PDB file of C-alpha atoms in Angstrom:
ATOM      1  CA  MET A   1     331.879 207.737  74.030  1.00 36.00           C
ATOM      2  CA  ALA A   2     333.485 211.107  74.614  1.00 36.00           C
ATOM      3  CA  ALA A   3     336.532 209.868  72.738  1.00 38.00           C
ATOM      4  CA  ALA A   4     334.328 208.587  69.877  1.00 38.00           C
ATOM      5  CA  SER A   5     332.503 211.908  69.543  1.00 39.00           C
ATOM      6  CA  ALA A   6     335.766 213.837  69.368  1.00 38.00           C
ATOM      7  CA  HIS A   7     337.028 215.267  66.067  1.00 40.00           C
ATOM      8  CA  PRO A   8     338.866 212.670  63.923  1.00 38.00           C
ATOM      9  CA  GLY A   9     341.846 214.938  63.361  1.00 40.00           C
ATOM     10  CA  SER A  10     342.233 215.848  67.007  1.00 40.00           C
ATOM     11  CA  GLN A  11     345.014 214.217  68.932  1.00 42.00           C
ATOM     12  CA  PRO A  12     344.234 212.287  72.100  1.00 41.00           C
ATOM     13  CA  PRO A  13     344.962 214.166  75.273  1.00 43.00           C
ATOM     14  CA  THR A  14     348.375 213.541  76.626  1.00 46.00           C
ATOM     15  CA  LYS A  15     348.645 211.983  80.061  1.00 44.00           C
ATOM     16  CA  PRO A  16     350.326 214.112  82.676  1.00 43.00           C
ATOM     17  CA  ARG A  17     353.877 213.140  83.292  1.00 46.00           C
ATOM     18  CA  ARG A  18     354.797 212.055  86.773  1.00 47.00           C
ATOM     19  CA  LEU A  19     357.824 213.956  87.909  1.00 42.00           C
ATOM     20  CA  THR A  20     360.340 211.966  89.854  1.00 44.00           C
ATOM     21  CA  GLY A  21     362.761 213.340  92.311  1.00 44.00           C
ATOM     22  CA  ARG A  22     362.364 215.463  95.384  1.00 43.00           C
ATOM     23  CA  LYS A  23     358.835 216.653  95.980  1.00 40.00           C
ATOM     24  CA  GLU A  24     358.476 220.232  97.018  1.00 42.00           C
ATOM     25  CA  GLU A  25     355.994 220.949  99.752  1.00 42.00           C
ATOM     26  CA  MET A  26     353.248 223.286  98.617  1.00 45.00           C
ATOM     27  CA  ALA A  27     351.578 225.503 101.183  1.00 44.00           C
ATOM     28  CA  VAL A  28     347.788 225.374 101.153  1.00 48.00           C
ATOM     29  CA  HIS A  29     346.180 228.782 100.915  1.00 49.00           C
ATOM     30  CA  PHE A  30     342.500 229.325 101.660  1.00 51.00           C
ATOM     31  CA  ALA A  31     340.521 232.356 100.580  1.00 56.00           C
ATOM     32  CA  ILE A  32     338.654 232.248 103.904  1.00 61.00           C
ATOM     33  CA  GLY A  33     340.233 231.315 107.184  1.00 64.00           C
ATOM     34  CA  PRO A  34     338.604 228.827 109.588  1.00 62.00           C
ATOM     35  CA  GLN A  35     337.993 231.628 112.082  1.00 65.00           C
ATOM     36  CA  GLU A  36     335.890 233.594 109.553  1.00 71.00           C
ATOM     37  CA  ASP A  37     333.546 230.778 108.553  1.00 70.00           C
ATOM     38  CA  ASP A  38     330.682 231.773 110.864  1.00 71.00           C
ATOM     39  CA  SER A  39     330.689 235.426 109.886  1.00 75.00           C
ATOM     40  CA  VAL A  40     330.931 234.638 106.172  1.00 72.00           C
ATOM     41  CA  ILE A  41     328.085 232.116 106.337  1.00 69.00           C
ATOM     42  CA  LYS A  42     325.941 234.613 108.245  1.00 68.00           C
ATOM     43  CA  GLN A  43     326.660 237.332 105.693  1.00 68.00           C
ATOM     44  CA  ARG A  44     325.855 234.998 102.801  1.00 65.00           C
ATOM     45  CA  LEU A  45     322.553 234.040 104.356  1.00 62.00           C
ATOM     46  CA  LEU A  46     321.637 237.674 104.882  1.00 61.00           C
ATOM     47  CA  THR A  47     322.627 238.748 101.366  1.00 59.00           C
ATOM     48  CA  ARG A  48     321.513 235.500  99.705  1.00 54.00           C
ATOM     49  CA  THR A  49     325.015 235.030  98.340  1.00 52.00           C
ATOM     50  CA  THR A  50     325.761 231.390  97.632  1.00 52.00           C
ATOM     51  CA  THR A  51     329.150 231.759  95.990  1.00 49.00           C
ATOM     52  CA  THR A  52     332.109 234.015  96.407  1.00 47.00           C
ATOM     53  CA  ARG A  53     331.891 235.107  92.769  1.00 56.00           C
ATOM     54  CA  GLY A  54     329.213 237.179  91.085  1.00 60.00           C
ATOM     55  CA  GLU A  55     327.048 239.945  92.354  1.00 67.00           C
ATOM     56  CA  PRO A  56     324.882 239.271  95.412  1.00 68.00           C
ATOM     57  CA  PRO A  57     321.114 239.028  94.716  1.00 70.00           C
ATOM     58  CA  LEU A  58     320.268 241.759  97.208  1.00 72.00           C
ATOM     59  CA  ARG A  59     322.660 244.123  95.504  1.00 77.00           C
ATOM     60  CA  LYS A  60     321.218 243.257  92.086  1.00 76.00           C
ATOM     61  CA  LEU A  61     317.722 243.913  93.449  1.00 74.00           C
ATOM     62  CA  HIS A  62     318.896 247.218  94.828  1.00 79.00           C
ATOM     63  CA  LYS A  63     320.364 248.223  91.419  1.00 81.00           C
ATOM     64  CA  LYS A  64     317.139 247.246  89.638  1.00 78.00           C
ATOM     65  CA  PHE A  65     315.138 249.351  92.073  1.00 82.00           C
ATOM     66  CA  VAL A  66     317.493 252.315  91.690  1.00 83.00           C
ATOM     67  CA  LEU A  67     317.321 252.087  87.878  1.00 80.00           C
ATOM     68  CA  PHE A  68     313.517 251.860  87.967  1.00 76.00           C
ATOM     69  CA  ALA A  69     313.219 254.802  90.356  1.00 81.00           C
ATOM     70  CA  THR A  70     315.668 256.901  88.332  1.00 81.00           C
ATOM     71  CA  GLU A  71     313.760 256.180  85.084  1.00 76.00           C
ATOM     72  CA  ILE A  72     310.468 257.181  86.723  1.00 76.00           C
ATOM     73  CA  ASP A  73     311.955 260.495  87.925  1.00 76.00           C
ATOM     74  CA  LYS A  74     312.863 261.469  84.354  1.00 76.00           C
ATOM     75  CA  ASP A  75     310.520 263.919  82.604  1.00 68.00           C
ATOM     76  CA  THR A  76     310.839 262.340  79.170  1.00 71.00           C
ATOM     77  CA  ASP A  77     308.279 260.081  77.582  1.00 74.00           C
ATOM     78  CA  ASN A  78     309.727 256.741  78.637  1.00 74.00           C
ATOM     79  CA  TYR A  79     306.758 254.552  79.481  1.00 77.00           C
ATOM     80  CA  ALA A  80     308.129 251.600  77.593  1.00 81.00           C
ATOM     81  CA  GLU A  81     311.457 251.752  79.401  1.00 79.00           C
ATOM     82  CA  CYS A  82     309.731 252.136  82.767  1.00 79.00           C
ATOM     83  CA  GLU A  83     307.499 249.174  82.004  1.00 81.00           C
ATOM     84  CA  ARG A  84     310.533 247.124  81.027  1.00 82.00           C
ATOM     85  CA  LEU A  85     312.413 248.109  84.188  1.00 80.00           C
ATOM     86  CA  SER A  86     309.328 247.437  86.337  1.00 80.00           C
ATOM     87  CA  ARG A  87     308.964 243.957  84.860  1.00 83.00           C
ATOM     88  CA  SER A  88     312.687 243.366  85.430  1.00 83.00           C
ATOM     89  CA  PHE A  89     312.373 244.645  88.994  1.00 80.00           C
ATOM     90  CA  LEU A  90     309.322 242.477  89.688  1.00 84.00           C
ATOM     91  CA  GLN A  91     311.087 239.465  88.200  1.00 82.00           C
ATOM     92  CA  GLU A  92     314.069 240.159  90.379  1.00 80.00           C
ATOM     93  CA  ILE A  93     311.781 240.458  93.405  1.00 82.00           C
ATOM     94  CA  THR A  94     310.197 237.119  92.498  1.00 82.00           C
ATOM     95  CA  THR A  95     313.632 235.602  92.040  1.00 79.00           C
ATOM     96  CA  PHE A  96     314.731 237.003  95.388  1.00 77.00           C
ATOM     97  CA  GLU A  97     311.492 235.992  97.142  1.00 81.00           C
ATOM     98  CA  LEU A  98     311.694 232.352  96.077  1.00 81.00           C
ATOM     99  CA  PRO A  99     314.910 231.665  98.037  1.00 77.00           C
ATOM    100  CA  LEU A 100     313.378 233.551 100.967  1.00 80.00           C
ATOM    101  CA  LEU A 101     310.368 231.260 100.919  1.00 85.00           C
ATOM    102  CA  LYS A 102     312.706 228.317 100.574  1.00 85.00           C
ATOM    103  CA  THR A 103     314.778 229.586 103.470  1.00 83.00           C
ATOM    104  CA  GLY A 104     311.612 230.052 105.553  1.00 86.00           C
ATOM    105  CA  ALA A 105     310.583 226.503 104.782  1.00 89.00           C
ATOM    106  CA  VAL A 106     314.081 225.322 105.690  1.00 89.00           C
ATOM    107  CA  ILE A 107     313.906 227.313 108.933  1.00 89.00           C
ATOM    108  CA  ASP A 108     310.546 225.778 109.813  1.00 92.00           C
ATOM    109  CA  ALA A 109     311.877 222.341 108.942  1.00 92.00           C
ATOM    110  CA  ASN A 110     314.947 223.005 111.056  1.00 91.00           C
ATOM    111  CA  LYS A 111     312.768 224.102 113.974  1.00 92.00           C
ATOM    112  CA  ARG A 112     310.690 220.954 113.675  1.00 92.00           C
ATOM    113  CA  GLU A 113     313.852 218.931 113.373  1.00 92.00           C
ATOM    114  CA  LYS A 114     315.243 220.687 116.433  1.00 93.00           C
ATOM    115  CA  ASP A 115     312.052 219.955 118.373  1.00 94.00           C
ATOM    116  CA  ASN A 116     312.217 216.348 117.259  1.00 93.00           C
ATOM    117  CA  PHE A 117     315.860 216.281 118.217  1.00 93.00           C
ATOM    118  CA  ASN A 118     315.040 217.691 121.657  1.00 94.00           C
ATOM    119  CA  VAL A 119     312.334 215.063 122.107  1.00 94.00           C
ATOM    120  CA  LEU A 120     314.730 212.396 120.901  1.00 94.00           C
ATOM    121  CA  GLN A 121     317.433 213.717 123.196  1.00 94.00           C
ATOM    122  CA  GLU A 122     315.024 213.624 126.130  1.00 94.00           C
ATOM    123  CA  GLU A 123     314.071 210.074 125.235  1.00 94.00           C
ATOM    124  CA  LEU A 124     317.736 209.156 124.953  1.00 95.00           C
ATOM    125  CA  ASN A 125     318.412 210.735 128.344  1.00 95.00           C
ATOM    126  CA  GLN A 126     315.519 208.766 129.816  1.00 95.00           C
ATOM    127  CA  GLN A 127     316.826 205.618 128.168  1.00 95.00           C
ATOM    128  CA  ILE A 128     320.320 206.339 129.504  1.00 95.00           C
ATOM    129  CA  LEU A 129     318.941 206.804 133.030  1.00 95.00           C
ATOM    130  CA  GLN A 130     316.870 203.641 132.653  1.00 95.00           C
ATOM    131  CA  ALA A 131     319.929 201.784 131.353  1.00 95.00           C
ATOM    132  CA  GLN A 132     321.992 203.001 134.308  1.00 95.00           C
ATOM    133  CA  SER A 133     319.256 201.905 136.685  1.00 95.00           C
ATOM    134  CA  ASP A 134     319.081 198.534 134.914  1.00 95.00           C
ATOM    135  CA  ILE A 135     322.859 198.229 135.172  1.00 96.00           C
ATOM    136  CA  GLU A 136     322.718 198.870 138.925  1.00 95.00           C
ATOM    137  CA  ASP A 137     319.903 196.319 139.270  1.00 95.00           C
ATOM    138  CA  LEU A 138     321.873 193.813 137.227  1.00 95.00           C
ATOM    139  CA  LYS A 139     324.945 194.420 139.379  1.00 95.00           C
ATOM    140  CA  GLN A 140     322.854 193.757 142.472  1.00 94.00           C
ATOM    141  CA  GLN A 141     321.404 190.635 140.881  1.00 95.00           C
ATOM    142  CA  LEU A 142     324.928 189.550 139.920  1.00 95.00           C
ATOM    143  CA  GLU A 143     326.119 189.913 143.518  1.00 95.00           C
ATOM    144  CA  GLU A 144     323.081 188.008 144.753  1.00 94.00           C
ATOM    145  CA  SER A 145     323.684 185.336 142.121  1.00 95.00           C
ATOM    146  CA  LYS A 146     327.309 185.021 143.232  1.00 94.00           C
ATOM    147  CA  ILE A 147     326.228 184.607 146.860  1.00 95.00           C
ATOM    148  CA  GLU A 148     323.533 182.109 145.847  1.00 94.00           C
ATOM    149  CA  ARG A 149     326.052 180.166 143.766  1.00 94.00           C
ATOM    150  CA  GLN A 150     328.484 180.123 146.676  1.00 94.00           C
ATOM    151  CA  HIS A 151     325.727 178.787 148.931  1.00 94.00           C
ATOM    152  CA  LYS A 152     324.863 176.133 146.369  1.00 94.00           C
ATOM    153  CA  GLU A 153     328.519 175.084 146.144  1.00 94.00           C
ATOM    154  CA  GLU A 154     328.710 174.862 149.945  1.00 94.00           C
ATOM    155  CA  CYS A 155     325.487 172.831 150.023  1.00 93.00           C
ATOM    156  CA  GLU A 156     326.864 170.563 147.327  1.00 93.00           C
ATOM    157  CA  ALA A 157     330.057 170.023 149.319  1.00 93.00           C
ATOM    158  CA  ILE A 158     328.006 169.225 152.432  1.00 92.00           C
ATOM    159  CA  ARG A 159     325.824 166.867 150.400  1.00 90.00           C
ATOM    160  CA  ARG A 160     328.915 165.046 149.154  1.00 90.00           C
ATOM    161  CA  LEU A 161     330.204 164.699 152.718  1.00 89.00           C
ATOM    162  CA  ILE A 162     326.816 163.383 153.826  1.00 85.00           C
ATOM    163  CA  SER A 163     326.706 160.962 150.895  1.00 85.00           C
ATOM    164  CA  ALA A 164     330.142 159.645 151.853  1.00 86.00           C
ATOM    165  CA  GLN A 165     328.832 158.753 155.327  1.00 83.00           C
ATOM    166  CA  PRO A 166     327.029 155.430 156.023  1.00 82.00           C
ATOM    167  CA  PRO A 167     323.204 155.268 156.105  1.00 83.00           C
ATOM    168  CA  ARG A 168     321.342 156.595 159.080  1.00 83.00           C
ATOM    169  CA  HIS A 169     320.033 153.246 160.334  1.00 85.00           C
ATOM    170  CA  GLU A 170     323.561 151.844 160.387  1.00 86.00           C
ATOM    171  CA  THR A 171     324.810 154.918 162.222  1.00 85.00           C
ATOM    172  CA  GLN A 172     321.903 154.633 164.657  1.00 88.00           C
ATOM    173  CA  LYS A 173     322.677 150.946 165.209  1.00 89.00           C
ATOM    174  CA  THR A 174     326.339 151.714 165.841  1.00 89.00           C
ATOM    175  CA  LEU A 175     325.363 154.474 168.261  1.00 90.00           C
ATOM    176  CA  SER A 176     323.055 152.114 170.129  1.00 91.00           C
ATOM    177  CA  GLU A 177     325.810 149.520 170.444  1.00 92.00           C
ATOM    178  CA  LEU A 178     328.250 152.171 171.614  1.00 92.00           C
ATOM    179  CA  GLU A 179     325.719 153.433 174.155  1.00 93.00           C
ATOM    180  CA  LYS A 180     325.269 149.872 175.458  1.00 92.00           C
ATOM    181  CA  GLU A 181     329.018 149.415 175.714  1.00 92.00           C
ATOM    182  CA  ILE A 182     329.303 152.769 177.475  1.00 94.00           C
ATOM    183  CA  ALA A 183     326.544 151.709 179.930  1.00 93.00           C
ATOM    184  CA  VAL A 184     328.342 148.397 180.622  1.00 92.00           C
ATOM    185  CA  LEU A 185     331.648 150.175 181.083  1.00 93.00           C
ATOM    186  CA  GLU A 186     330.005 152.706 183.399  1.00 93.00           C
ATOM    187  CA  ALA A 187     328.462 149.864 185.434  1.00 92.00           C
ATOM    188  CA  ASP A 188     331.838 148.107 185.590  1.00 91.00           C
ATOM    189  CA  ASN A 189     333.455 151.368 186.568  1.00 92.00           C
ATOM    190  CA  THR A 190     330.880 151.920 189.299  1.00 92.00           C
ATOM    191  CA  ALA A 191     331.349 148.370 190.602  1.00 91.00           C
ATOM    192  CA  ALA A 192     335.115 148.715 190.469  1.00 92.00           C
ATOM    193  CA  SER A 193     334.893 152.038 192.282  1.00 91.00           C
ATOM    194  CA  ARG A 194     332.723 150.480 194.998  1.00 91.00           C
ATOM    195  CA  THR A 195     335.056 147.497 195.288  1.00 92.00           C
ATOM    196  CA  LEU A 196     338.041 149.820 195.462  1.00 91.00           C
ATOM    197  CA  ASP A 197     336.374 151.894 198.160  1.00 91.00           C
ATOM    198  CA  LEU A 198     335.537 148.737 200.094  1.00 91.00           C
ATOM    199  CA  ARG A 199     339.127 147.495 199.746  1.00 90.00           C
ATOM    200  CA  LYS A 200     340.421 150.885 200.886  1.00 90.00           C
ATOM    201  CA  LYS A 201     338.192 150.747 203.951  1.00 90.00           C
ATOM    202  CA  GLN A 202     339.199 147.168 204.674  1.00 90.00           C
ATOM    203  CA  PHE A 203     342.865 147.988 204.205  1.00 90.00           C
ATOM    204  CA  SER A 204     342.514 151.026 206.451  1.00 89.00           C
ATOM    205  CA  LEU A 205     340.786 148.866 209.053  1.00 90.00           C
ATOM    206  CA  LEU A 206     343.522 146.229 208.703  1.00 89.00           C
ATOM    207  CA  LEU A 207     346.218 148.845 209.170  1.00 91.00           C
ATOM    208  CA  HIS A 208     344.374 150.161 212.190  1.00 89.00           C
ATOM    209  CA  VAL A 209     344.062 146.653 213.668  1.00 90.00           C
ATOM    210  CA  VAL A 210     347.725 145.934 212.983  1.00 90.00           C
ATOM    211  CA  ASP A 211     348.638 149.229 214.570  1.00 89.00           C
ATOM    212  CA  GLU A 212     346.490 148.378 217.612  1.00 89.00           C
ATOM    213  CA  LEU A 213     348.014 144.901 217.832  1.00 89.00           C
ATOM    214  CA  GLN A 214     351.472 146.383 217.555  1.00 90.00           C
ATOM    215  CA  ASN A 215     350.680 148.850 220.285  1.00 90.00           C
ATOM    216  CA  THR A 216     349.141 146.080 222.426  1.00 89.00           C
ATOM    217  CA  MET A 217     352.170 143.814 221.890  1.00 88.00           C
ATOM    218  CA  ASP A 218     354.510 146.661 222.710  1.00 88.00           C
ATOM    219  CA  GLU A 219     352.505 147.429 225.801  1.00 88.00           C
ATOM    220  CA  GLU A 220     352.450 143.745 226.815  1.00 87.00           C
ATOM    221  CA  GLN A 221     356.200 143.432 226.259  1.00 87.00           C
ATOM    222  CA  ARG A 222     356.791 146.496 228.378  1.00 87.00           C
ATOM    223  CA  ASN A 223     354.504 145.111 231.076  1.00 87.00           C
ATOM    224  CA  MET A 224     356.162 141.689 230.971  1.00 87.00           C
ATOM    225  CA  ALA A 225     359.590 143.295 231.109  1.00 86.00           C
ATOM    226  CA  GLU A 226     358.447 145.361 234.055  1.00 87.00           C
ATOM    227  CA  GLU A 227     357.003 142.303 235.768  1.00 86.00           C
ATOM    228  CA  LEU A 228     360.202 140.358 235.073  1.00 86.00           C
ATOM    229  CA  ARG A 229     362.255 143.143 236.492  1.00 86.00           C
ATOM    230  CA  ASN A 230     360.018 143.316 239.488  1.00 86.00           C
ATOM    231  CA  ALA A 231     360.186 139.548 239.897  1.00 85.00           C
ATOM    232  CA  MET A 232     363.962 139.577 239.672  1.00 85.00           C
ATOM    233  CA  GLU A 233     364.092 142.249 242.287  1.00 84.00           C
ATOM    234  CA  GLU A 234     361.697 140.318 244.459  1.00 82.00           C
ATOM    235  CA  GLN A 235     363.814 137.181 243.919  1.00 80.00           C
ATOM    236  CA  LYS A 236     366.912 138.986 244.989  1.00 79.00           C
ATOM    237  CA  ASN A 237     365.281 140.319 248.089  1.00 74.00           C
ATOM    238  CA  PRO A 238     364.070 136.906 249.478  1.00 64.00           C
ATOM    239  CA  LEU A 239     367.460 135.357 248.809  1.00 64.00           C
ATOM    240  CA  GLU A 240     369.107 137.956 250.898  1.00 60.00           C
ATOM    241  CA  GLY A 241     366.503 137.525 253.656  1.00 57.00           C
ATOM    242  CA  SER A 242     366.848 133.706 253.684  1.00 57.00           C
ATOM    243  CA  CYS A 243     370.149 133.959 255.407  1.00 50.00           C
ATOM    244  CA  LEU A 244     368.578 135.916 258.268  1.00 47.00           C
ATOM    245  CA  THR A 245     365.298 134.043 258.752  1.00 49.00           C
ATOM    246  CA  THR A 246     364.719 130.323 259.134  1.00 44.00           C
ATOM    247  CA  ASP A 247     361.017 130.268 258.350  1.00 47.00           C
ATOM    248  CA  PHE A 248     361.495 130.312 254.531  1.00 42.00           C
ATOM    249  CA  GLU A 249     358.500 128.938 252.712  1.00 46.00           C
ATOM    250  CA  PRO A 250     359.354 125.857 250.682  1.00 46.00           C
ATOM    251  CA  GLY A 251     358.786 126.096 246.845  1.00 47.00           C
ATOM    252  CA  THR A 252     359.061 129.861 246.593  1.00 48.00           C
ATOM    253  CA  ALA A 253     362.444 129.877 244.878  1.00 48.00           C
ATOM    254  CA  SER A 254     361.385 127.229 242.423  1.00 50.00           C
ATOM    255  CA  ALA A 255     358.222 129.194 241.530  1.00 50.00           C
ATOM    256  CA  VAL A 256     360.161 132.365 240.898  1.00 47.00           C
ATOM    257  CA  SER A 257     362.684 130.533 238.739  1.00 52.00           C
ATOM    258  CA  GLU A 258     359.898 128.917 236.688  1.00 55.00           C
ATOM    259  CA  GLN A 259     358.218 132.280 236.098  1.00 52.00           C
ATOM    260  CA  ALA A 260     361.465 133.800 234.961  1.00 49.00           C
ATOM    261  CA  GLU A 261     362.093 130.953 232.514  1.00 53.00           C
ATOM    262  CA  ALA A 262     358.541 131.293 231.148  1.00 51.00           C
ATOM    263  CA  MET A 263     359.006 135.002 230.524  1.00 49.00           C
ATOM    264  CA  HIS A 264     362.294 134.336 228.830  1.00 46.00           C
ATOM    265  CA  ILE A 265     360.676 131.779 226.557  1.00 46.00           C
ATOM    266  CA  ASP A 266     357.902 134.238 225.595  1.00 47.00           C
TER     267      ASP A 266
END
């Protein structure tokens, strides 16, 4: 519509040409440096200056007041000019007062906003502390849940092992049979131990008897040998005496010879 409302004989605006080639770097220049922002903003608020151009409102008010005071100090008949300057001064005061009232309202609003922000910040801090406490509680619950889960897994493994085993009545029956077998084996072991002890005693007694018999036989053999030797000596002695004496008893030599043959046979 701006193009339609333009003059018919006017030429359309030419589009800017895009220059090709090497682009030159342009340095950016600011009227106010970043370090001076706070001081400039403070000065503008104090002087009610909203732009960098134009005369500040406070200075304009001061000029109006100076002009009005100077016109009053004149001795000429200038009531109309004084009235005009007073109205201009009052209008300037009204114009200057309106931003002040607006600034006061903004200040009050900012104070309320700051109070609300402080309350909100306190609530946020409380919520942060509560969240941290909840996080710690949840961590504790997580650890307890891990331990509980581990216990459940262990119980499940034990339950599976128990399920893999035979029923209790069968196990009890098997245990009873094993106990009976153990009792029978213990009775057999006790009987075998008694029999073995009896056999040991009998064998010891047999060895003792054999030893006694052996000793008795040895003693009898020694005695018989001694008697044989004595008999032989006695036989030799009567034979030697038979040549000297004539009263030799008949049958003595035959008895001695028979006894010697009997000992030899034994």
